[in-house]
Coordinates of C-alpha atoms in Angstrom, one line a residue:
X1 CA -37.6 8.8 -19.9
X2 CA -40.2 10.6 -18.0
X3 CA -44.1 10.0 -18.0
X4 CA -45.6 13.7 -18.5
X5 CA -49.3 14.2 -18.8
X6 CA -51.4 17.7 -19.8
X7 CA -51.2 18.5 -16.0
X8 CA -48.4 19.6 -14.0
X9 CA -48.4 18.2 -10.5
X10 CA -47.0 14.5 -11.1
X11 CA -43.7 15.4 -9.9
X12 CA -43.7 15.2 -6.0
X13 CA -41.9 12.2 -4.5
X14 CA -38.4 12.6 -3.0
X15 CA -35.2 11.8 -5.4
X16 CA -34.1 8.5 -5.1
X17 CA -30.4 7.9 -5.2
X18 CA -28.7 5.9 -7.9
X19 CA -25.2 4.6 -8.2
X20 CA -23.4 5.3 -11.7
X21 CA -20.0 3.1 -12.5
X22 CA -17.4 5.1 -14.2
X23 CA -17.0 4.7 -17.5
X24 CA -14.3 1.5 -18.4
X25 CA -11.3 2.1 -19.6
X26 CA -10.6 0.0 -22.6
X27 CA -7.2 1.3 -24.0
X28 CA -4.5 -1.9 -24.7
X29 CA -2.5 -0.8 -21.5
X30 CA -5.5 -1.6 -19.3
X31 CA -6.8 -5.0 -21.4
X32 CA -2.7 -5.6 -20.1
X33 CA -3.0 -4.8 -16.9
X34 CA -6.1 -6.5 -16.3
X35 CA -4.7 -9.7 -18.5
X36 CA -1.9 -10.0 -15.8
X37 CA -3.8 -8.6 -12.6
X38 CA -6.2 -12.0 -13.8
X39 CA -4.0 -14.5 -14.5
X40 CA -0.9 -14.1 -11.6
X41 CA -0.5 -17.3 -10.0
X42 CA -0.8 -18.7 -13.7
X43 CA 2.0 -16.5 -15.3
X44 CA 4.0 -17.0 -11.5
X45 CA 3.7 -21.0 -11.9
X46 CA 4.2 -21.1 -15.5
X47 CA 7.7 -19.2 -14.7
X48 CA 8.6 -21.1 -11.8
X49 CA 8.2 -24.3 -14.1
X50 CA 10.1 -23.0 -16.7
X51 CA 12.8 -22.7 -14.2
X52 CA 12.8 -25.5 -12.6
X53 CA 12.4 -27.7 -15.7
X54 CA 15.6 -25.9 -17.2
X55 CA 17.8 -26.8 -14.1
X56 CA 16.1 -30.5 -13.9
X57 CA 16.9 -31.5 -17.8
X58 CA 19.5 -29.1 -18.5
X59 CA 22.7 -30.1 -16.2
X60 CA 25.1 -27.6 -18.5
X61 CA 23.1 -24.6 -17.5
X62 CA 22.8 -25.5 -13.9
X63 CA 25.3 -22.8 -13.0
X64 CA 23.4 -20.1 -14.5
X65 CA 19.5 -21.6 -13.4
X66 CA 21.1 -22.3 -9.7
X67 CA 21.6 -18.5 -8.8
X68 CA 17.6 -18.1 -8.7
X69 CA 17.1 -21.1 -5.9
X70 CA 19.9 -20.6 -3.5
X71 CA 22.5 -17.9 -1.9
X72 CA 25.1 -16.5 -3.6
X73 CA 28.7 -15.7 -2.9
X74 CA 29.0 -18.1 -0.2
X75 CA 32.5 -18.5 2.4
X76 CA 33.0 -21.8 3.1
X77 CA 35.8 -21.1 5.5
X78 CA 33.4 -18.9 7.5
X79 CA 29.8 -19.9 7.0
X80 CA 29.6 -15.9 5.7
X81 CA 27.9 -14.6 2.6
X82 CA 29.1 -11.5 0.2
X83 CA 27.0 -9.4 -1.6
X84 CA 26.8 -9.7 -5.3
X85 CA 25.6 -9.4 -8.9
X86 CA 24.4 -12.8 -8.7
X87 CA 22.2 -11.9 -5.8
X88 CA 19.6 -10.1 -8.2
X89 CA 18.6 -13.6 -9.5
X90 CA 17.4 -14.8 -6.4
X91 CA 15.4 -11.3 -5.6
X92 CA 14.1 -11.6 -9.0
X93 CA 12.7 -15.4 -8.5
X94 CA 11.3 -14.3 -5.2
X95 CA 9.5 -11.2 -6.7
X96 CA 7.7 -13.9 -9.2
X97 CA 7.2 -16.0 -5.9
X98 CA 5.2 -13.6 -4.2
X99 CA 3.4 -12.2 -7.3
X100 CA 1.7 -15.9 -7.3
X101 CA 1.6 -17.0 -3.8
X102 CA 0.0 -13.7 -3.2
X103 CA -3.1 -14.4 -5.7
X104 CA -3.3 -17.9 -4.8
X105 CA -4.0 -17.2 -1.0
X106 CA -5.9 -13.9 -1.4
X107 CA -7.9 -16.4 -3.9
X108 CA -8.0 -19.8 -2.1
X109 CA -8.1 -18.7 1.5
X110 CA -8.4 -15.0 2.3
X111 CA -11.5 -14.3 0.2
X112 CA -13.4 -17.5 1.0
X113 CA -13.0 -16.7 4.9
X114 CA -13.9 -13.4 4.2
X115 CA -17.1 -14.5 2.7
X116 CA -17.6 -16.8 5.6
X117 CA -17.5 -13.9 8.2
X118 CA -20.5 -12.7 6.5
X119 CA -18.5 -9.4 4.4
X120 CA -20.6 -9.9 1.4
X121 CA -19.7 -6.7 -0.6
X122 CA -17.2 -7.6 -3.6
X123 CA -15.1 -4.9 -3.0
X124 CA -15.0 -5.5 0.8
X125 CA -13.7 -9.2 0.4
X126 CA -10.8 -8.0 -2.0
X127 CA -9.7 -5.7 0.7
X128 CA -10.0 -7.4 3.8
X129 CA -8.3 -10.1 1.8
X130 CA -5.5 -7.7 0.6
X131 CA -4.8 -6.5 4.5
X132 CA -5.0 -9.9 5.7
X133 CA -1.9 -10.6 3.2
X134 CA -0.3 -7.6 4.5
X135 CA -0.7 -8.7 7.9
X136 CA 1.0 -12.6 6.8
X137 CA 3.8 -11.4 5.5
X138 CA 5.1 -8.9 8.2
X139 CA 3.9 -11.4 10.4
X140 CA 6.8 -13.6 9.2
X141 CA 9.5 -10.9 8.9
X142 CA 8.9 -8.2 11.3
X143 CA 10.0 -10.7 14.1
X144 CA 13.0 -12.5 12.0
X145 CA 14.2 -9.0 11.5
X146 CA 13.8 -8.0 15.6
X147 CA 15.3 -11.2 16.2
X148 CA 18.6 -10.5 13.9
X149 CA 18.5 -6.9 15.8
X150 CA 18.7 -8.6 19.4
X151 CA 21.5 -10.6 18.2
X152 CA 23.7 -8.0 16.2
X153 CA 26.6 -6.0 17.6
X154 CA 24.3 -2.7 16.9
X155 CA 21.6 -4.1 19.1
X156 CA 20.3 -0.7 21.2
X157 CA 23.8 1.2 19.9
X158 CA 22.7 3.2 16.6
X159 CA 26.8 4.8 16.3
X160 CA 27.5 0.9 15.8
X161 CA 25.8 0.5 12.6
X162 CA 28.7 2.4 11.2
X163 CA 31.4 0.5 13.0
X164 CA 33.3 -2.0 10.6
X165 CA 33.0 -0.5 7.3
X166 CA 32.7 -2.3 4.9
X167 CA 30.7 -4.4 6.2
X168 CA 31.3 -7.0 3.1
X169 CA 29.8 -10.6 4.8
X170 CA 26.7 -11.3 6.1
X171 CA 25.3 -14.1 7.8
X172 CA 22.9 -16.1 5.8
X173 CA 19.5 -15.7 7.7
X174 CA 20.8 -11.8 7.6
X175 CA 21.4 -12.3 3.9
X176 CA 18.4 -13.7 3.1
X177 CA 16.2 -11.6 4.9
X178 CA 17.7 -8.4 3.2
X179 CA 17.0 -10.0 -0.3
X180 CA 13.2 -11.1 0.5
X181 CA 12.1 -7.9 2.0
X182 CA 13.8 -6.2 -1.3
X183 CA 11.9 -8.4 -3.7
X184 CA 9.1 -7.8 -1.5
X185 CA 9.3 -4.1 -2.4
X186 CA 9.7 -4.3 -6.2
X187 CA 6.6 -6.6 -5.8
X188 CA 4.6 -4.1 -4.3
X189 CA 5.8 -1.3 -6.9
X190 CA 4.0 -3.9 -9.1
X191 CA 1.2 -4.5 -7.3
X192 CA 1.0 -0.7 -7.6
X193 CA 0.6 -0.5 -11.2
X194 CA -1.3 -3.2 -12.0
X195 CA -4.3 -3.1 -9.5
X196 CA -7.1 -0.5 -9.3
X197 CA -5.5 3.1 -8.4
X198 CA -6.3 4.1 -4.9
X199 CA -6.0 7.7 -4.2
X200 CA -2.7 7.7 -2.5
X201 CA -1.5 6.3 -5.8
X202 CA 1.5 8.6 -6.4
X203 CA 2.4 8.8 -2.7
X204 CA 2.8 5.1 -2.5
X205 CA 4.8 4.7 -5.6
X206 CA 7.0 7.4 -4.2
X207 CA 7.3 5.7 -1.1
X208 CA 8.0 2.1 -2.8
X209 CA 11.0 3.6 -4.9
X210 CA 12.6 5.7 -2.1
X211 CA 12.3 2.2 -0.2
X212 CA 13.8 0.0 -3.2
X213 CA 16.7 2.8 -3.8
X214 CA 17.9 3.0 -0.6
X215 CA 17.8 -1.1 -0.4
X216 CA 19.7 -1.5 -3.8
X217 CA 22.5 1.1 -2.6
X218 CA 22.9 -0.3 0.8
X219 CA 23.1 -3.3 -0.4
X220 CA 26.0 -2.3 -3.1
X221 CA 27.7 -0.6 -0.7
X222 CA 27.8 -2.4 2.2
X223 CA 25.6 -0.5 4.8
X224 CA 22.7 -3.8 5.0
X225 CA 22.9 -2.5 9.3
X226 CA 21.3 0.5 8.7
X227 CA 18.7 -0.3 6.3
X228 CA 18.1 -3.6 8.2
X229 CA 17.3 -1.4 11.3
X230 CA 15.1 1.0 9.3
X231 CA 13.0 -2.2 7.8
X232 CA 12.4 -3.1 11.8
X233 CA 11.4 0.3 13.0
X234 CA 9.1 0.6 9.6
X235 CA 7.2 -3.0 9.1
X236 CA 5.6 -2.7 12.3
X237 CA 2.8 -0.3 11.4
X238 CA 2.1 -2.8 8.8
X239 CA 0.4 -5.3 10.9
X240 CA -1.3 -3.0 13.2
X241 CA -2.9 -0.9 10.4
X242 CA -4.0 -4.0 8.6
X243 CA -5.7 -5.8 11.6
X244 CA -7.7 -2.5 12.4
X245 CA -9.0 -2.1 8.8
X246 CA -10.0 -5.9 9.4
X247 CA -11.3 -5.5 12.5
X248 CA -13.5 -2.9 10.4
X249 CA -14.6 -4.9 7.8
X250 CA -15.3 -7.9 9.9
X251 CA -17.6 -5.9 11.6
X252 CA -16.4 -5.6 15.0
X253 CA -16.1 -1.0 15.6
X254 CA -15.1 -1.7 19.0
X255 CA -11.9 -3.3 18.7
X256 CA -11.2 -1.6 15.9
X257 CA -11.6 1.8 18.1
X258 CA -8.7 0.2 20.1
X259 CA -6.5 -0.9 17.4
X260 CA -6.7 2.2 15.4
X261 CA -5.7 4.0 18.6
X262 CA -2.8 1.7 19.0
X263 CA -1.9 2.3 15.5
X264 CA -1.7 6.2 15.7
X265 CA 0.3 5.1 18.9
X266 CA 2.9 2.9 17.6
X267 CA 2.9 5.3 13.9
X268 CA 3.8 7.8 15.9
X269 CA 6.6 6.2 18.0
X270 CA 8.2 4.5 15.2
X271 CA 8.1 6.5 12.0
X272 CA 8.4 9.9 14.1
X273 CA 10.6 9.1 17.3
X274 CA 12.8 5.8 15.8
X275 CA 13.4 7.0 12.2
X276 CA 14.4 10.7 13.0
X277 CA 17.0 9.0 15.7
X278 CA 18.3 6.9 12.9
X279 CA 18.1 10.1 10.5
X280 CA 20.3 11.8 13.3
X281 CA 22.6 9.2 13.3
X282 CA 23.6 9.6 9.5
X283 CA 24.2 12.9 10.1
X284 CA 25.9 12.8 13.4
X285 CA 27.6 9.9 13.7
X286 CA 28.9 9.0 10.3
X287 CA 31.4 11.5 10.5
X288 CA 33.1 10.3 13.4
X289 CA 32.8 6.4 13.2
X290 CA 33.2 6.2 9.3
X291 CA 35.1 9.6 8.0
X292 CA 34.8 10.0 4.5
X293 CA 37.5 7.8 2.7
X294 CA 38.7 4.7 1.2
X295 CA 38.4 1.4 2.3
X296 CA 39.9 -2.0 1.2
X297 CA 36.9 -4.5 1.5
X298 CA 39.0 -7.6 2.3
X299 CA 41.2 -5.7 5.6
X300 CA 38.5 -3.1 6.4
X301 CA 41.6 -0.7 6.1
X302 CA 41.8 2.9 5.2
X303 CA 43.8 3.4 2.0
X304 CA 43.0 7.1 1.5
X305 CA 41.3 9.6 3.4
X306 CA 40.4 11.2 0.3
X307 CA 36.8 9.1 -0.6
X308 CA 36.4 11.7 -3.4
X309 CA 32.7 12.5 -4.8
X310 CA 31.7 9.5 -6.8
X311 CA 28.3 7.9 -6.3
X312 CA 27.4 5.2 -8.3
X313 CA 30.8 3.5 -8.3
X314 CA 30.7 3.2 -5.1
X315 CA 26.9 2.3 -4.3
X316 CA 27.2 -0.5 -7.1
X317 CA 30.7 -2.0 -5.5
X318 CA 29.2 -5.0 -4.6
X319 CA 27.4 -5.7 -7.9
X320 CA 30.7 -5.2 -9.6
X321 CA 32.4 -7.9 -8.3
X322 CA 33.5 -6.1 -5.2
X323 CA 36.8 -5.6 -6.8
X324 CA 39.2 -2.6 -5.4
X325 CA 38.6 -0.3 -2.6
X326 CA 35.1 1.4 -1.7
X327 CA 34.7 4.8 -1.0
X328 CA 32.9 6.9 1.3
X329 CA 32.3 10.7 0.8
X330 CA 30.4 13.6 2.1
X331 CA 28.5 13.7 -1.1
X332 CA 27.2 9.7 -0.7
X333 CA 26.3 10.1 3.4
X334 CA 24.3 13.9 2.2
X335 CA 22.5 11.6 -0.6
X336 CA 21.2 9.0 1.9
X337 CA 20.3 11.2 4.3
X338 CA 18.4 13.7 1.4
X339 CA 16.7 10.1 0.3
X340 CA 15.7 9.1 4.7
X341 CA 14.3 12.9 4.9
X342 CA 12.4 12.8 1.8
X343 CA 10.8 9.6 3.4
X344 CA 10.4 11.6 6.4
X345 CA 8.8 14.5 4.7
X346 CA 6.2 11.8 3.2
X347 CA 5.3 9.7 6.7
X348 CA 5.2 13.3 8.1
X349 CA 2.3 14.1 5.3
X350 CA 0.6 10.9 5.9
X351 CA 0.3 11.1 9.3
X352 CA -1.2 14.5 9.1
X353 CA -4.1 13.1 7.6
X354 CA -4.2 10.8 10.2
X355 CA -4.8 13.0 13.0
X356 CA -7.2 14.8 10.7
X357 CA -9.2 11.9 10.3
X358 CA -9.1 10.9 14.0
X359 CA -10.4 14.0 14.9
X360 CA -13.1 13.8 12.5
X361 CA -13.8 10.7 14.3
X362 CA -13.8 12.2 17.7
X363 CA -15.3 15.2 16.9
X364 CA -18.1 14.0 14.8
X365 CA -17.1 15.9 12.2
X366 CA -16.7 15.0 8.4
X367 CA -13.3 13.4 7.7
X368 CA -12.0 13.2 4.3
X369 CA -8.9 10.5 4.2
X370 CA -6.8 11.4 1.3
X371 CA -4.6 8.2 1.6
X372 CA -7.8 6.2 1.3
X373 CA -8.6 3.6 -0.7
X374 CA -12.1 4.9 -1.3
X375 CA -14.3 1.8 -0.9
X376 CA -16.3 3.4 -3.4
X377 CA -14.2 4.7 -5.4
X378 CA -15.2 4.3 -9.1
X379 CA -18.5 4.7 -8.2
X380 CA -20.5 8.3 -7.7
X381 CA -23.7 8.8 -5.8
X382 CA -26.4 10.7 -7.9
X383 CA -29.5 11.6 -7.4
X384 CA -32.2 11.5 -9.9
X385 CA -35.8 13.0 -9.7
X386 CA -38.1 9.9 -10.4
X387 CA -41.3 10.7 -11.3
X388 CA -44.3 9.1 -9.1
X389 CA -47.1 7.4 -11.1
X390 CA -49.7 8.4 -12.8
X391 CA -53.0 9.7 -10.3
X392 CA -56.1 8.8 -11.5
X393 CA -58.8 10.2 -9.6
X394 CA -59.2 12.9 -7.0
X395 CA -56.3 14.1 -4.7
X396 CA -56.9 13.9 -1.1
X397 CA -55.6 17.8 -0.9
X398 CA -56.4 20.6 -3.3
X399 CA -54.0 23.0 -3.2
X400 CA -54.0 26.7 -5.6
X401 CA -51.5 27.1 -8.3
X402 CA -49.6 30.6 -8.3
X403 CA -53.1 32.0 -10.4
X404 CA -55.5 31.5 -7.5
X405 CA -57.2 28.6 -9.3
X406 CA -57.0 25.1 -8.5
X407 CA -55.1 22.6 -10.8
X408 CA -57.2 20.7 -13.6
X409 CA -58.2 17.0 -12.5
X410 CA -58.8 15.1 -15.2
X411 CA -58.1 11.1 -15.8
X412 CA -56.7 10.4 -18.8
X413 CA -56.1 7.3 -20.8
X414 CA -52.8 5.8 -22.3
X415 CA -53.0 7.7 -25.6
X416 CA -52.9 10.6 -23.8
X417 CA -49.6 10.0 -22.3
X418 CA -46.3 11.9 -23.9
X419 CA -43.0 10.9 -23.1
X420 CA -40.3 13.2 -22.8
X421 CA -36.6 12.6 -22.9
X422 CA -35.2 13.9 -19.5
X423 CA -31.0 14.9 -19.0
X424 CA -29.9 13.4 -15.6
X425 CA -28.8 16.1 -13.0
X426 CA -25.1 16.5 -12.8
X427 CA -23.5 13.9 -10.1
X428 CA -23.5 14.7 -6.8
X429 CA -20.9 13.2 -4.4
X430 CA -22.1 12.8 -1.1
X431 CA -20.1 14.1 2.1
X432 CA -18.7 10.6 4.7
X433 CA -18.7 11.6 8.0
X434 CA -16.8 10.6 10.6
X435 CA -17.4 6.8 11.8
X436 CA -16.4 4.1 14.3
X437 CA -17.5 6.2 17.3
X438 CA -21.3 6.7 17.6
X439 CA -21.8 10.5 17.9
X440 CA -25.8 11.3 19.2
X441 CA -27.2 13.3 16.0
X442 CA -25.1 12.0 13.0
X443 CA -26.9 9.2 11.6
X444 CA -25.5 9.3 8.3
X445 CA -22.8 8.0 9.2
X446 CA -20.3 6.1 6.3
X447 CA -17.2 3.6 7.4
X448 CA -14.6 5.3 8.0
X449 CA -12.6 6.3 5.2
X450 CA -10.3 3.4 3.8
X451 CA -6.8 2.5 5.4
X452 CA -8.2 4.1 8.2
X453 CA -11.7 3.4 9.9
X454 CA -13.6 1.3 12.1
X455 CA -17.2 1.8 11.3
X456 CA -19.1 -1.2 10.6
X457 CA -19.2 -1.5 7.1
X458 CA -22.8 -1.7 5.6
X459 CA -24.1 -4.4 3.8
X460 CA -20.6 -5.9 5.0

């Protein structure tokens, strides 16, 4: 609504700027998805309970409820492990595992020390709280997998990760390792879907199912070395990313200057140097350390050296009891290697917008992040006119209208006022610019964009 009196001149003060929520959505998939993004450690517990009650009162089902809790498939003449169906169970508890103990620290302990640092923004606490999670977890089993690659046989000696095909037992520590980090990825496939959207939504989903594809078929088949080496060269850029955005929202742009530098850095080094060697090698050295054929899992002997072209047989050997001899053909080694490129093609995009953003940052310019997780996204900046009120008396300036005469001064009482229904102007999304390096002559300055940025944060 807009006050409007019989002259014309009320209108002169500059537009204010308004935020405007978007609209909710209220269909029965989201009252779901908010049902379960609300009540995680609840639904986690509850299922956890129900599990262990079952194995507690129910001894005759202890063979079935046992499979969640420990190892499967284990040698007692060796120590060893083999893969197997079985093995599912366990990633299955440990995907309900990290669904609750995820909510119950981001919850309990990253959002309450958030608030303490003085981050005060709603939005702001959720995310430093979600990095600082990311930043836990690889903290745990980024080293545990660099310590099982200093003390493997393809330690520094990528042909090796071919050697011994198939490579049916695993040491326990490698074992378990293998079946965390791929519960940890059908988790975050889940986290996907069930939290807000971030732009970069379809990207990430693409990237989470490549990840838990390639895991599920190494597994089957008996190639845990190579994926193993490709979760080391890969988790690292999930601490260092994480600690900058922190460093961000904790409010300190200086550090954050450094460890976003140190992120394009180590990106760079990993995901374009590391994982095209490790590409290489599938196509390189497969061929001559593991020709195509097949192989009897118990002798690690050559049967044939026809491996034929079946896939899934052969990528699910493992879940199938491990039964009979495995194959290896050109058509499985050009599938993995389409799957690693197709990863490559997506890092490759990704860090494209990278170096666009850093040179927004360094040049001052406006950078636009499309992997960002807009902080503000959901809400649009609009500007609205708002009328100023209502002069009574004389103006300090008398100014002619467009007929040479000067405008009518009158005061006028309440039952002269009309009000008039006004449409908003359509939204208007505001440009960010460039932060966490103060540039003379940009002012306007908003954090920079997302997953990556330094720029205080204002308000916190």
């Amino acid at each position: 609504m807009v006050l409007e009196t019989s002259t014309d001149s009320l209108m002169g003060e500059t537009p204010r700027t308004l935020r405007h929520s978007k609209p909710k959505d209220e269909s029965l998939f989201e009252m779901i998805r908010l049902g379960i993004v609300n009540h995680q450690m609840g639904l986690s517990i509850n299922c956890l309970l129900l599990l262990a009650l079952t194995y507690l009162f129910f001894p005759s089902l202890r063979s079935n409820t046992s499979r969640y809790f420990v190892l499967s498939y284990k040698d007692d003449q060796t120590g060893l492990y083999k893969a197997g169906f079985d093995d599912l169970y366990f990633v299955v508890l440990w995907i309900v595992v990290f669904t609750g103990l995820r909510a119950a620290t981001m919850d309990y302990v990253l959002m309450p020390w958030a608030r303490n640092m003085g981050i005060k923004k709603k939005k702001h606490t959720l995310r430093f709280a979600e990095q600082s999670w990311m930043i836990i977890y690889y903290s745990v089993t980024w080293p545990a997998g660099i310590y099982l690659y200093v003390t493997s046989s393809y330690y520094g000696n990528l042909p090796a990760m071919w050697a011994d095909y198939p490579n049916v037992h695993m040491a326990p520590l490698m074992k378990l390792y293998y079946l965390i980090q791929f519960a940890f990825w059908i988790q975050q496939i889940v986290v996907v879907h069930i939290e807000e959207r971030r732009k970069d939504h379809w990207q990430m989903f693409s990237h989470h199912i490549i990840t838990c594809i390639l895991m599920f078929a190494s597994y089957g088949s008996y190639q845990t070395k190579v994926g193993h080496v490709i979760l080391v060269v890969m988790d690292v850029v999930d601490i260092v990313l994480p600690l900058a955005k922190n460093l961000k929202y904790a409010g300190y742009p200086i550090a954050c200057d450094i460890m976003f530098g140190v992120f394009i850095l180590t990106w760079f080094v990993t995901r374009h140097i590391f994982f095209p060697m490790i590409c290489w090698s599938v196509y390189r050295d497969i061929p001559v350390v593991m020709p195509g054929g097949c192989y009897d899992p118990s002798t690690r002997m050559k049967d044939s050296t026809n491996g034929g072209n079946e896939i899934w047989r052969n990528i699910v050997h493992a879940y199938k009891g491990g039964e009979g001899p495995v194959c290896f053909n050109e058509v499985l080694r050009l599938s993995y290697l389409g799957l690693l490129l197709t990863l490559q093609l997506l890092i490759t995009v990704w860090f494209t917008m990278i170096c666009r953003v850093a040179y927004g940052v360094l040049s001052g310019k406006g950078a636009e992040d499309s992997r960002s997780d807009d902080e503000d996204e959901g809400d649009e900046e609009e500007e609205e006119p708002q009328p100023s009120p209502v002069r009574l008396g004389k103006r300090p300036a008398q100014t002619r209208t467009g007929s040479g005469r000067l405008p009518k001064e009158e005061e006028v009482g309440v039952e002269q006022l009309r009000f008039v229904k006004r449409t908003s102007p359509p939204a208007r999304r505001t440009k960010a610019r460039a932060s966490g390096i103060s540039i003379p002559g940009h002012t306007d300055h908003k954090e920079l964009l997302g997953r990556i940025g330094c720029d205080k944060p204002s308000g916190s």
